[in-house]
Coordinates of C-alpha atoms in Angstrom, one line a residue:
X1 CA 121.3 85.0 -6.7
X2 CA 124.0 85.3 -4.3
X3 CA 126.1 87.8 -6.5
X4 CA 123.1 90.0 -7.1
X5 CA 122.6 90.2 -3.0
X6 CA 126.0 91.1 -2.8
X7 CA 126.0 94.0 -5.5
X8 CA 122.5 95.5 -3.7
X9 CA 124.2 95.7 -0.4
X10 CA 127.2 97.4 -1.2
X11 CA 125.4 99.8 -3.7
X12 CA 123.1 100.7 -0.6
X13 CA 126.0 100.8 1.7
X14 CA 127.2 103.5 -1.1
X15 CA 123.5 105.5 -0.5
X16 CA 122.9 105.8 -4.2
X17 CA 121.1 103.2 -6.4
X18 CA 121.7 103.6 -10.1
X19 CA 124.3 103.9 -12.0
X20 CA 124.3 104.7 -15.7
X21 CA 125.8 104.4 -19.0
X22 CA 125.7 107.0 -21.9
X23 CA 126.6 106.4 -25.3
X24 CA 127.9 108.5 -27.7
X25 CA 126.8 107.6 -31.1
X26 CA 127.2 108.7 -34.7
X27 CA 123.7 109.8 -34.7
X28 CA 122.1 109.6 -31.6
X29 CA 123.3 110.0 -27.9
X30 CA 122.2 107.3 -25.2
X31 CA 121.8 107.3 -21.6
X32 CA 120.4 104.3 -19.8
X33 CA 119.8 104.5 -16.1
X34 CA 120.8 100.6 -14.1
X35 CA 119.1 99.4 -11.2
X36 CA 121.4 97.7 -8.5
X37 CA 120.6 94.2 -10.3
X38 CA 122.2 94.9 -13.6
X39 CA 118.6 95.5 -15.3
X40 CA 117.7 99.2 -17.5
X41 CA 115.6 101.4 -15.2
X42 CA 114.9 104.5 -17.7
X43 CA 116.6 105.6 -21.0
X44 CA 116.7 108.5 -22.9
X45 CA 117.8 109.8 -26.3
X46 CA 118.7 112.5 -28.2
X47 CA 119.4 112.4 -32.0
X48 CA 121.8 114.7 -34.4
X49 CA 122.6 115.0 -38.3
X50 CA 125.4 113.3 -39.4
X51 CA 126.8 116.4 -41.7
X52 CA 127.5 115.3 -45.7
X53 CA 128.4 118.3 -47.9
X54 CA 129.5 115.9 -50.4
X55 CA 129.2 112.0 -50.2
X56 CA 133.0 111.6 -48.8
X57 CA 132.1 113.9 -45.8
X58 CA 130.4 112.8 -42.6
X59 CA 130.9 114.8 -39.9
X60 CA 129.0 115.6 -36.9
X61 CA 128.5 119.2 -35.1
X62 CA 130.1 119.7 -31.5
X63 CA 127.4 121.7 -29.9
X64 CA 124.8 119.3 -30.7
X65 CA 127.2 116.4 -29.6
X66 CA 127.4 118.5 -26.1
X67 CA 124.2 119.3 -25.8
X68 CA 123.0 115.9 -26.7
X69 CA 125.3 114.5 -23.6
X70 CA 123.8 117.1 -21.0
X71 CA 119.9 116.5 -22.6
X72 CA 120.0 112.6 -22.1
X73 CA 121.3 112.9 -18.3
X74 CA 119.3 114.9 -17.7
X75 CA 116.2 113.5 -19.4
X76 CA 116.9 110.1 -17.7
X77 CA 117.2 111.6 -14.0
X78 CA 113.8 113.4 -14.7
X79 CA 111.8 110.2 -15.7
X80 CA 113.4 108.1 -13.0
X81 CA 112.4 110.7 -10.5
X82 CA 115.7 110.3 -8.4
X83 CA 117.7 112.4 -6.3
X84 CA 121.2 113.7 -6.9
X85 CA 122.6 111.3 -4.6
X86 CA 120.9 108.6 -6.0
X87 CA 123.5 108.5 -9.0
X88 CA 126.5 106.3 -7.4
X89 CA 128.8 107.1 -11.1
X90 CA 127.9 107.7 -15.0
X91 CA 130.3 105.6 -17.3
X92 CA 131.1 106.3 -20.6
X93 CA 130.6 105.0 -24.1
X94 CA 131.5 106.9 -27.5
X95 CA 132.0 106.0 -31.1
X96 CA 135.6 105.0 -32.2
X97 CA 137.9 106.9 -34.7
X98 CA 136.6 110.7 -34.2
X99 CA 139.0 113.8 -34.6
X100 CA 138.7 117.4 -34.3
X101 CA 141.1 119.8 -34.1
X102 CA 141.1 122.7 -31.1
X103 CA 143.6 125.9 -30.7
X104 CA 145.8 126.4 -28.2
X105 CA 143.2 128.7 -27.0
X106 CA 140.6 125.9 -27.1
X107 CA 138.5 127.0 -29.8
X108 CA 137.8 124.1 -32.2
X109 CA 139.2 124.5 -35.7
X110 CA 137.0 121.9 -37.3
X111 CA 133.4 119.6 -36.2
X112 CA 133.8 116.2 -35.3
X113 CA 135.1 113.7 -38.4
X114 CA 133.9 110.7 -38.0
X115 CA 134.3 107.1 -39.3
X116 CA 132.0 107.3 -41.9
X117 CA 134.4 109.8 -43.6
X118 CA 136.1 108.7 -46.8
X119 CA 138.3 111.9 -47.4
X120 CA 141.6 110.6 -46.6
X121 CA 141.4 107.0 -48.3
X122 CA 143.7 108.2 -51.0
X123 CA 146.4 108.4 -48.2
X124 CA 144.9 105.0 -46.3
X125 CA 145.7 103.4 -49.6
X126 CA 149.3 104.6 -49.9
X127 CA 150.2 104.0 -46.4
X128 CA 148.4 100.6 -47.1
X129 CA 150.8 99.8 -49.6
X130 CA 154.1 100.5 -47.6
X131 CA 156.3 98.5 -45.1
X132 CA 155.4 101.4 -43.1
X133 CA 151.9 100.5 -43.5
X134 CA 152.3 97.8 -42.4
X135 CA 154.4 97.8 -39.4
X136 CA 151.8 100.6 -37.8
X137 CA 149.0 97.8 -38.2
X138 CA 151.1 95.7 -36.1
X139 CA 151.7 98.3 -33.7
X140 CA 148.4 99.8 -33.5
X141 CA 145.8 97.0 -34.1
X142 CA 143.9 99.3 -36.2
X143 CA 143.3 98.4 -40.1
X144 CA 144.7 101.7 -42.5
X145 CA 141.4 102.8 -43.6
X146 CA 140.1 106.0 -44.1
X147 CA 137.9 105.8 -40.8
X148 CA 141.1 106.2 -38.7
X149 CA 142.4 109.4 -36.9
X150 CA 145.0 108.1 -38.1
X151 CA 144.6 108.8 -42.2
X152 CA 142.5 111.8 -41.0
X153 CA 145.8 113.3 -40.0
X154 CA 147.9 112.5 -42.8
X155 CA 145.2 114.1 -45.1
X156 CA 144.9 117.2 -43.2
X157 CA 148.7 117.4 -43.0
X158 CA 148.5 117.2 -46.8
X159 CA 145.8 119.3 -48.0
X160 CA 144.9 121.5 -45.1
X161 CA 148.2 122.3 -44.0
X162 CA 147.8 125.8 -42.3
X163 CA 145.0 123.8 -40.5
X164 CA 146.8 121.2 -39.2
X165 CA 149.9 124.1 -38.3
X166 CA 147.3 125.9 -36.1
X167 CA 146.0 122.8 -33.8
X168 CA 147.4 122.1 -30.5
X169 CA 145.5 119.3 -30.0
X170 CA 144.3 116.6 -31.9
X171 CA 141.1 114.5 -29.6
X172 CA 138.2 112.8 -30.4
X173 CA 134.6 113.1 -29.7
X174 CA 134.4 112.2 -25.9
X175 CA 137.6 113.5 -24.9
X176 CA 135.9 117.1 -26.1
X177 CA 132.5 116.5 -24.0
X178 CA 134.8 115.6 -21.2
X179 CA 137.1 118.7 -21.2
X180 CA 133.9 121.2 -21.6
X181 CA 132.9 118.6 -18.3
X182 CA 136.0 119.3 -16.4
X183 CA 138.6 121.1 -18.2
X184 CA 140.9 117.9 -18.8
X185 CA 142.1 116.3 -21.7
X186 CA 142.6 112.6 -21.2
X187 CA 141.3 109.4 -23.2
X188 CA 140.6 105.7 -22.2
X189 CA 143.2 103.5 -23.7
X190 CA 139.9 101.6 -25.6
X191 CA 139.3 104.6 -27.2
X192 CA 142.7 105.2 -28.3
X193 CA 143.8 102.2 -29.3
X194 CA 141.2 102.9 -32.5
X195 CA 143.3 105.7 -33.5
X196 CA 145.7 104.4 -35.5
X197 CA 148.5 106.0 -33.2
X198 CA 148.4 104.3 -29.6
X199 CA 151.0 101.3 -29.3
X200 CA 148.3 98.4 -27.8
X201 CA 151.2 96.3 -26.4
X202 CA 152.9 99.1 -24.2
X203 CA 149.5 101.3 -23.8
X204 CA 151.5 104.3 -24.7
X205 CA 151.6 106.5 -28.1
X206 CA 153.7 105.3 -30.7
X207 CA 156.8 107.4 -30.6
X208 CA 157.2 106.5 -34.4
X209 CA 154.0 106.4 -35.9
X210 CA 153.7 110.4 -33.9
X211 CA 157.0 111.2 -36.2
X212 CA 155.5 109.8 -39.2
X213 CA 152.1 111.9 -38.6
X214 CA 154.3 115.2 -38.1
X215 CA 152.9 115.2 -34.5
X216 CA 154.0 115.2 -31.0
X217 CA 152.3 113.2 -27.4
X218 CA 152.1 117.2 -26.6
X219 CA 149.2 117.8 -28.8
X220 CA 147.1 114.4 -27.8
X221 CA 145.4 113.6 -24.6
X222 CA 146.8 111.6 -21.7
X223 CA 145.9 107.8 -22.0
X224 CA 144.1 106.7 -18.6
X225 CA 142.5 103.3 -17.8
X226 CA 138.9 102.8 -18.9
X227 CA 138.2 103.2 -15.2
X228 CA 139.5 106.5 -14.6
X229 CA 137.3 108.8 -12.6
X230 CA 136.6 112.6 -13.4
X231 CA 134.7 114.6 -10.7
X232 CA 134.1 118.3 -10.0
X233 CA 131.3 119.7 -12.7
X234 CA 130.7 122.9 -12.7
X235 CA 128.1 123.9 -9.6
X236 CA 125.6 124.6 -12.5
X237 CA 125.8 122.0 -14.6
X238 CA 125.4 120.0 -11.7
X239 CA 122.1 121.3 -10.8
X240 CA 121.5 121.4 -14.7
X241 CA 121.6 118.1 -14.8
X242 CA 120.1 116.9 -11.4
X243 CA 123.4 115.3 -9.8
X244 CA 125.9 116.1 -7.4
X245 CA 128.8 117.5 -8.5
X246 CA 131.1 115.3 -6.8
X247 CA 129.5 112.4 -8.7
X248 CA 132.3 110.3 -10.6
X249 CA 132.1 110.6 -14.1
X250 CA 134.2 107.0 -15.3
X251 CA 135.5 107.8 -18.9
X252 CA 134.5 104.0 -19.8
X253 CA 135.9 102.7 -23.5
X254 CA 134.7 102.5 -27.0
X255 CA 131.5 101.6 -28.1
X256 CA 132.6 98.3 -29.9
X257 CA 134.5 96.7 -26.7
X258 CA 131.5 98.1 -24.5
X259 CA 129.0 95.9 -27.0
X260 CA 130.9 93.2 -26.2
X261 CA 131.1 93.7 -22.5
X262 CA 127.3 94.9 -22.2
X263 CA 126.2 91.5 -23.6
X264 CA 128.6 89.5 -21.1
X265 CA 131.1 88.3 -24.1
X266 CA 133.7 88.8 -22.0
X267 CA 135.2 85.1 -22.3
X268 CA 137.7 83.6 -24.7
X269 CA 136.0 81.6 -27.1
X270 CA 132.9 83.3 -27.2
X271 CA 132.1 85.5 -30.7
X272 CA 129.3 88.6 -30.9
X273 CA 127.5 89.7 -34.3
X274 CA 126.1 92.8 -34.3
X275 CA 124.0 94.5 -36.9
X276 CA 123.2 97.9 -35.8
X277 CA 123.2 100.6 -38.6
X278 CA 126.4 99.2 -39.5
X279 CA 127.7 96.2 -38.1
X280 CA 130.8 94.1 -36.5
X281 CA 132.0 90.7 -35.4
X282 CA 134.1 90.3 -32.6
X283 CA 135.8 88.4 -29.7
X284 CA 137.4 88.7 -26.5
X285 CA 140.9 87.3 -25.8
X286 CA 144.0 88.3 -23.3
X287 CA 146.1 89.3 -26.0
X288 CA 146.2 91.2 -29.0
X289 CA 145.8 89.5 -32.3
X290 CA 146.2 91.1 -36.1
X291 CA 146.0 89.6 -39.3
X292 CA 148.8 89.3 -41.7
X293 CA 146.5 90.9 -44.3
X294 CA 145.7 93.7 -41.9
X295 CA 142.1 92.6 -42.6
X296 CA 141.1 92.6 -38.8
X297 CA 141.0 95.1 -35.4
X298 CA 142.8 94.6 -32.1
X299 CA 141.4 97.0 -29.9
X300 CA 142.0 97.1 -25.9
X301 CA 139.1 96.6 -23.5
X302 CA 141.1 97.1 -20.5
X303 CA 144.0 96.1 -18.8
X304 CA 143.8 92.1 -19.4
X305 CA 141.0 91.9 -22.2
X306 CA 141.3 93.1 -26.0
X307 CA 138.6 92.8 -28.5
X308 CA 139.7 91.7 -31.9
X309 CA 137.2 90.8 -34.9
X310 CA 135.9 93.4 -37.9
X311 CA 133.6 95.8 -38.4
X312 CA 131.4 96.3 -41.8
X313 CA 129.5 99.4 -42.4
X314 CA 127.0 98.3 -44.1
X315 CA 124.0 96.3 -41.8
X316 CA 120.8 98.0 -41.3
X317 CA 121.2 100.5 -43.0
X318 CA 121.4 98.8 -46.2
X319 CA 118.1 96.8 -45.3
X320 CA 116.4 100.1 -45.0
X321 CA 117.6 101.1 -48.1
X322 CA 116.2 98.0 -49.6
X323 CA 112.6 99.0 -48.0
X324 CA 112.6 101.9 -49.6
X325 CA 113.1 100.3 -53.5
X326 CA 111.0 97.7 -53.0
X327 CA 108.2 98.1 -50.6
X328 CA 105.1 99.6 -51.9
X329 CA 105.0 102.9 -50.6
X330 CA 100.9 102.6 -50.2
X331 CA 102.3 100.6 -46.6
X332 CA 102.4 102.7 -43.6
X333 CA 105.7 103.5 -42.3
X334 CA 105.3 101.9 -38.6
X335 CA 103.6 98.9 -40.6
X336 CA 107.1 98.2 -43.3
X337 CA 109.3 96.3 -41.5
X338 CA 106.6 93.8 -40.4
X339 CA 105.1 93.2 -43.8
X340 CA 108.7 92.6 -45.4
X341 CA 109.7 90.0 -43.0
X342 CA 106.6 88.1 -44.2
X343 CA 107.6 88.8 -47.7
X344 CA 111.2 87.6 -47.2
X345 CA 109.9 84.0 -45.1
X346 CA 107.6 83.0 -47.9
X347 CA 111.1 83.3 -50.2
X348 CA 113.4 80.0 -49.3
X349 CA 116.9 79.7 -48.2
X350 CA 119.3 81.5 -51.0
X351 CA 116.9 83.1 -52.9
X352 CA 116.6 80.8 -55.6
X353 CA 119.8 82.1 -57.1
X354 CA 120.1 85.8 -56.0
X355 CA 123.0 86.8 -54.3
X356 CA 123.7 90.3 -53.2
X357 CA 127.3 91.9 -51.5
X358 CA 126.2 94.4 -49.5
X359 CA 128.8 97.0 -50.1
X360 CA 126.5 100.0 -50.6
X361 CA 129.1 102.7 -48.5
X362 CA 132.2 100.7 -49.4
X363 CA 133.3 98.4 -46.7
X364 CA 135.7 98.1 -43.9
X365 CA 136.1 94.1 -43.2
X366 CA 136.6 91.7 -44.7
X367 CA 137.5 94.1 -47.9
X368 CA 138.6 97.3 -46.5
X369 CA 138.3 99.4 -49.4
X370 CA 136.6 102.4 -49.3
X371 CA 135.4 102.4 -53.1
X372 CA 134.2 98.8 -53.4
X373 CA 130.7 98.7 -53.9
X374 CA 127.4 96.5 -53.8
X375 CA 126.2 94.1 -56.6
X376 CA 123.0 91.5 -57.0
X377 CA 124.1 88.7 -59.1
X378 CA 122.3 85.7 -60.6
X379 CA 119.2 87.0 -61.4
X380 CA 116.8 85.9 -63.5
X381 CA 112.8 86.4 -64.9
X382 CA 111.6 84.8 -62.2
X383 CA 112.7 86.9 -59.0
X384 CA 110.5 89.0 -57.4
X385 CA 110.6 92.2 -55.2
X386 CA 110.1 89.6 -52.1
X387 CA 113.1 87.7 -53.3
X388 CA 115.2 91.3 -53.6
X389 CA 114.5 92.1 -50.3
X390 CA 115.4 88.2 -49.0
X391 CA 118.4 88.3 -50.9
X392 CA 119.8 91.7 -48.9
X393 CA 119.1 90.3 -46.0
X394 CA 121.6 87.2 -46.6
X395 CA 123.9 89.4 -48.1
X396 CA 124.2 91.4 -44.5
X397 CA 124.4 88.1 -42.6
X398 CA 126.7 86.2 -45.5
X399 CA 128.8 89.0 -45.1
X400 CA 129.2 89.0 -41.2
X401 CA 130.0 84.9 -41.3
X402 CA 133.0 86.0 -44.3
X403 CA 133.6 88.3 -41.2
X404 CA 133.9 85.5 -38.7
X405 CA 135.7 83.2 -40.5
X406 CA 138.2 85.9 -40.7
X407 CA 139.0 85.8 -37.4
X408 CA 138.4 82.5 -36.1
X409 CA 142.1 81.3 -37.0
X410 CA 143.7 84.0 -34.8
X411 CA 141.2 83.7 -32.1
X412 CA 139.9 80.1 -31.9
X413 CA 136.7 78.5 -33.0
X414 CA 133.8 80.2 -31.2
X415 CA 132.4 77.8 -28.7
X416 CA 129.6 80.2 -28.4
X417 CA 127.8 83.1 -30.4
X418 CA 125.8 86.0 -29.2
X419 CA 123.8 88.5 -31.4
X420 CA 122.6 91.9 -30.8
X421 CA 121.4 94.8 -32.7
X422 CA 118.4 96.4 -33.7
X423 CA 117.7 93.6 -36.1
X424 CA 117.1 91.0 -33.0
X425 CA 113.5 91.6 -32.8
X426 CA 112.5 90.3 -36.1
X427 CA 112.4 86.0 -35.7
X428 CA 112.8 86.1 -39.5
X429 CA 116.1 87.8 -39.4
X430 CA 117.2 86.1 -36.4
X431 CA 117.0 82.5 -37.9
X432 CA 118.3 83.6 -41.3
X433 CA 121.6 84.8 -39.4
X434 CA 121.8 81.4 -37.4
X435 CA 120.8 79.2 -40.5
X436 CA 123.8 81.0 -42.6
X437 CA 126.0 81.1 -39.7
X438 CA 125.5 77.1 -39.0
X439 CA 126.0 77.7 -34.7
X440 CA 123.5 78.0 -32.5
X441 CA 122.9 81.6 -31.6
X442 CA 122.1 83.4 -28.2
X443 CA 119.9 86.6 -28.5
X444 CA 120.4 88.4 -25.7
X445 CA 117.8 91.3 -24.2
X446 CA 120.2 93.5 -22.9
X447 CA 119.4 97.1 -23.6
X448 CA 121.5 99.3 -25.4
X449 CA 124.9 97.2 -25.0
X450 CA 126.7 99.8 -25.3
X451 CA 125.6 101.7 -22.4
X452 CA 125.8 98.4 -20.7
X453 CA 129.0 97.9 -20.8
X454 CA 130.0 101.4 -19.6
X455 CA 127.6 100.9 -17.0
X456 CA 130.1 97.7 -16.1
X457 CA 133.3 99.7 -16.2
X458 CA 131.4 102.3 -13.8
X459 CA 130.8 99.3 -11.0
X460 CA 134.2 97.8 -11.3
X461 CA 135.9 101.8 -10.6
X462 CA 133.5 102.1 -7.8
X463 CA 134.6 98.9 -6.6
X464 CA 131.2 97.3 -6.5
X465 CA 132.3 94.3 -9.0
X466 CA 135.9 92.7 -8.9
X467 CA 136.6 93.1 -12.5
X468 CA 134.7 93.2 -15.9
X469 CA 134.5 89.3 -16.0
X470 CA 131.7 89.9 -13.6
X471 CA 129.7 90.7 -16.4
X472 CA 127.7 87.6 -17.2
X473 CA 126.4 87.9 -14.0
X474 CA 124.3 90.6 -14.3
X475 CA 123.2 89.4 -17.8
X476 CA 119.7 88.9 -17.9
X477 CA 117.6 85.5 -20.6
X478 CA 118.4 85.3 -23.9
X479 CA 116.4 83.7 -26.9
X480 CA 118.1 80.9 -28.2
X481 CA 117.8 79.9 -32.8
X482 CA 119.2 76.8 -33.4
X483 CA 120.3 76.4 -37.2
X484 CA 117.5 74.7 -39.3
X485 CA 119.5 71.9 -41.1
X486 CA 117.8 72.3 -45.0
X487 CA 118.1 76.2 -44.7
X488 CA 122.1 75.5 -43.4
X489 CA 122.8 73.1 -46.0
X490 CA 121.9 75.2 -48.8
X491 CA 123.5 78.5 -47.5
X492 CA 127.1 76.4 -46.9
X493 CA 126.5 75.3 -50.5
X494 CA 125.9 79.1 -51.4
X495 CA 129.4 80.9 -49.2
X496 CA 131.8 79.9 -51.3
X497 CA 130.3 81.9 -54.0
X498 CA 129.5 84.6 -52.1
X499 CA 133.1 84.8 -51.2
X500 CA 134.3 84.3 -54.6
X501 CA 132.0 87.5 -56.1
X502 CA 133.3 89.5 -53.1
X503 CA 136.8 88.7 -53.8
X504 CA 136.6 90.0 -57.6
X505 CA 134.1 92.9 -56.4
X506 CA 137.3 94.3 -54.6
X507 CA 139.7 93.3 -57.0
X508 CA 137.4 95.1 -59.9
X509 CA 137.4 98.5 -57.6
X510 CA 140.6 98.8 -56.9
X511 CA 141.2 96.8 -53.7
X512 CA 144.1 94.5 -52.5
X513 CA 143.1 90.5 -53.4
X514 CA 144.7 88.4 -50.8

């Protein structure tokens, strides 16, 4: 391909050959190391405990977030074999709506609290209710939910006043790794525009929504472009690590734009489903779009892309928690996941009857409400273990198309649909998503998306692509489902219900009905 020759010559004009893409997760850290073509040359990864001292709390510790960074570079230059020149730039990828608190001294005053923490949803759901509420949606793109920096700050303000008094700065997860990198504090406007605080039409902090929170633009980082370069480490890190030092570090976005980026859904009109441990639908557009309900996310890509659509937190990890209640524990663990997708195929479309909402750790979109929970309806004396397991498994996907149909009105009828996440390998779950969704689906094999699309950002601020619509090109074959017409017939039939059930499930916990 005449792009691709393009890309190798400049690249070896630059005298390095990779570049890479780490991701900062909520459990795990991810580099990937990127040939000149676009294509994963090595990965690494390290994992971390995601801290619960009581079921609100999820929080992460920095130490193992830093080391984790330092560990997966590393790791990755070792099994490569490469050189420190050979590294033309590392681009950056992290989890959205983190905050930790640091002195003015720099000592942190609290671990990393992350989405997945419920602790300030009494003050989501009061600022939820308000005009005010309401007009920092608009503002911000980001739902009030207790995930948000946001609500984290209002609750601290509330109940851990001489805490909050004591911080000088308020950041997030990858700002921190950055400053113990180079000793600056500075964000990527993706990143910030899931804070709940950042103004995504003049890429600025909210002036007002900083007043309301008691807080200052003192006491947060600067907001740079998602291209931004860092560069000076440390001599010994450096050499820790097995780069130069003058390599550019690019501080890249948020993990939920990069996903879209990394698997070249970059266009208007195209839609992405993920189902990772959690999960999310999303597309690209020029402008920002919210909901009237403030059911939906506008976050910023970059300069002239935003990524609007919804995120649910319950995916995977609410199909493993389904292996574990009804799989005999006399399978062996690598063996599970193989002998339950031949359980759920021999089970058809709908599960004669059972339907299950999937709201095991509350949910974020369509509901957002943090105390709704999951529910199996319609069953009777004749369903099985197998059709349990089948039924979770449309629940996730049913879910995801309530998602899409959320946001198709703002952003357009998807013209085409792409679908990542761990689930992808298993042909069962792929065609049960493309049968419920009623599109033809594209299955990409990008690895780690993530990491893709920081890798992306990293070419476009070395000036080796034009821009991130240069994506798709380096986008490598994808497995195409096309809906089977019985199995779509009978789960259109079944969506309405499922929609129904899920509106009085959030009515019945305490959730706004629309």
């Amino acid at each position: 391909m005449e792009y691709k020759m393009i890309f190798r010559l400049v690249v070896d004009y630059l005298a390095a050959r990779f570049v890479m893409g780490v991701d900062i997760g909520t459990t795990s850290t991810k580099a990937v190391l990127y040939l000149t073509d676009g294509s994963a040359y090595e990965s690494a990864y390290a994992y971390y405990p995601l801290l619960k001292e009581n079921p609100e709390m999820a929080e992460q510790d920095l130490d193992d977030i830093y080391s984790a960074v330092l560990q997966t570079i590393k790791a990755v230059i070792q099994k490569a074999e490469i050189g420190p020149q050979d590294v033309a730039g590392i681009g950056f990828s992290s989890a959205m709506h983190s905050l930790l608190l640091m002195d003015a001294d720099g000592h942190p005053l609290t671990r990393s609290i992350t989405w997945a923490d419920n602790r300030s949803k009494k003050y989501a759901s009061m600022l939820k209710k308000s005009d005010m509420g309401q007009r920092i949606y608009e503002k911000t793109g980001t739902p009030l939910h207790p995930m948000s920096p946001l609500s984290k700050i209002l609750w601290l303000k509330a109940e851990r006043p001489e805490l909050f008094q004591r911080a000088r700065w308020f950041i997030g997860i990858k700002e921190y790794v950055l400053w113990r990198l180079f000793g600056e504090f500075v964000i990527d406007y993706s990143v910030a525009s899931a804070t709940g605080l950042f103004n995504i039409r003049n890429f600025a902090w909210d002036e007002e929504v900083l007043a309301f929170c008691g807080i200052t633009g003192y006491q947060l980082s600067t907001p740079v472009s998602p291209t931004h370069q860092l560069q000076g480490l440390p001599e010994d890190i450096a050499e820790l690590l097995g780069i130069d030092a003058q390599t550019p570090f690019i501080i890249g976005g948020n993990d939920g734009c990069l996903a879209n980026l990394g698997v070249g859904a970059i266009r208007p009109g195209t839609a992405t489903l993920t189902i990772g441990t959690s999960g999310a639908v999303r597309m690209t557009s020029h402008e920002p779009h919210v909901s009237k309900e403030g059911r939906t996310f506008s976050y910023i890509l970059d300069e002239r892309h935003f990524v609007n659509g919804g995120a649910v937190n319950n995916g995977g990890n609410v199909f493993d928690w389904a292996l574990k209640q009804f799989m005999p524990s006399t399978i062996a663990e690598e063996e599970i996941y193989d002998r339950a997708m031949e359980m759920v195929s021999n089970i058809p479309a709908g599960s004669e009857g059972l339907v299950f909402h999937p709201y095991l750790n509350g949910e974020r979109a369509p509901l957002w409400n943090a105390d709704v929970r999951g529910n199996f309806s319609g069953i009777n004396m004749l369903h099985t273990k197998e059709h349990f397991l089948r039924a979770v498994l449309e629940g996730i996907c049913l879910n995801l198309k309530d998602v899409l149909d959320l946001i198709v009105p703002m952003n357009g009828k998807p013209n085409k649909i792409i679908a990542s996440g761990g689930f992808s390998r298993s042909h069962v779950w792929r065609q049960v998503l493309t049968d419920i969704i009623g599109m033809p689906i594209e299955f990409p094999e990008t690895f780690e998306s993530s990491c893709t699309g920081a890798a992306v950002l990293c070419l476009q601020s070395l000036g080796i692509v034009e821009s991130v619509d240069d994506a798709e090109e380096l986008m490598g074959a994808a497995i195409e489902h096309q809906p089977n017409s019985e199995n779509q017939e009978a789960y259109a039939a079944l969506f309405p219900q499922f929609q129904k059930m899920s509106r009085l499930l959030n009515d019945f916990y305490g959730g706004d009905t629309e």
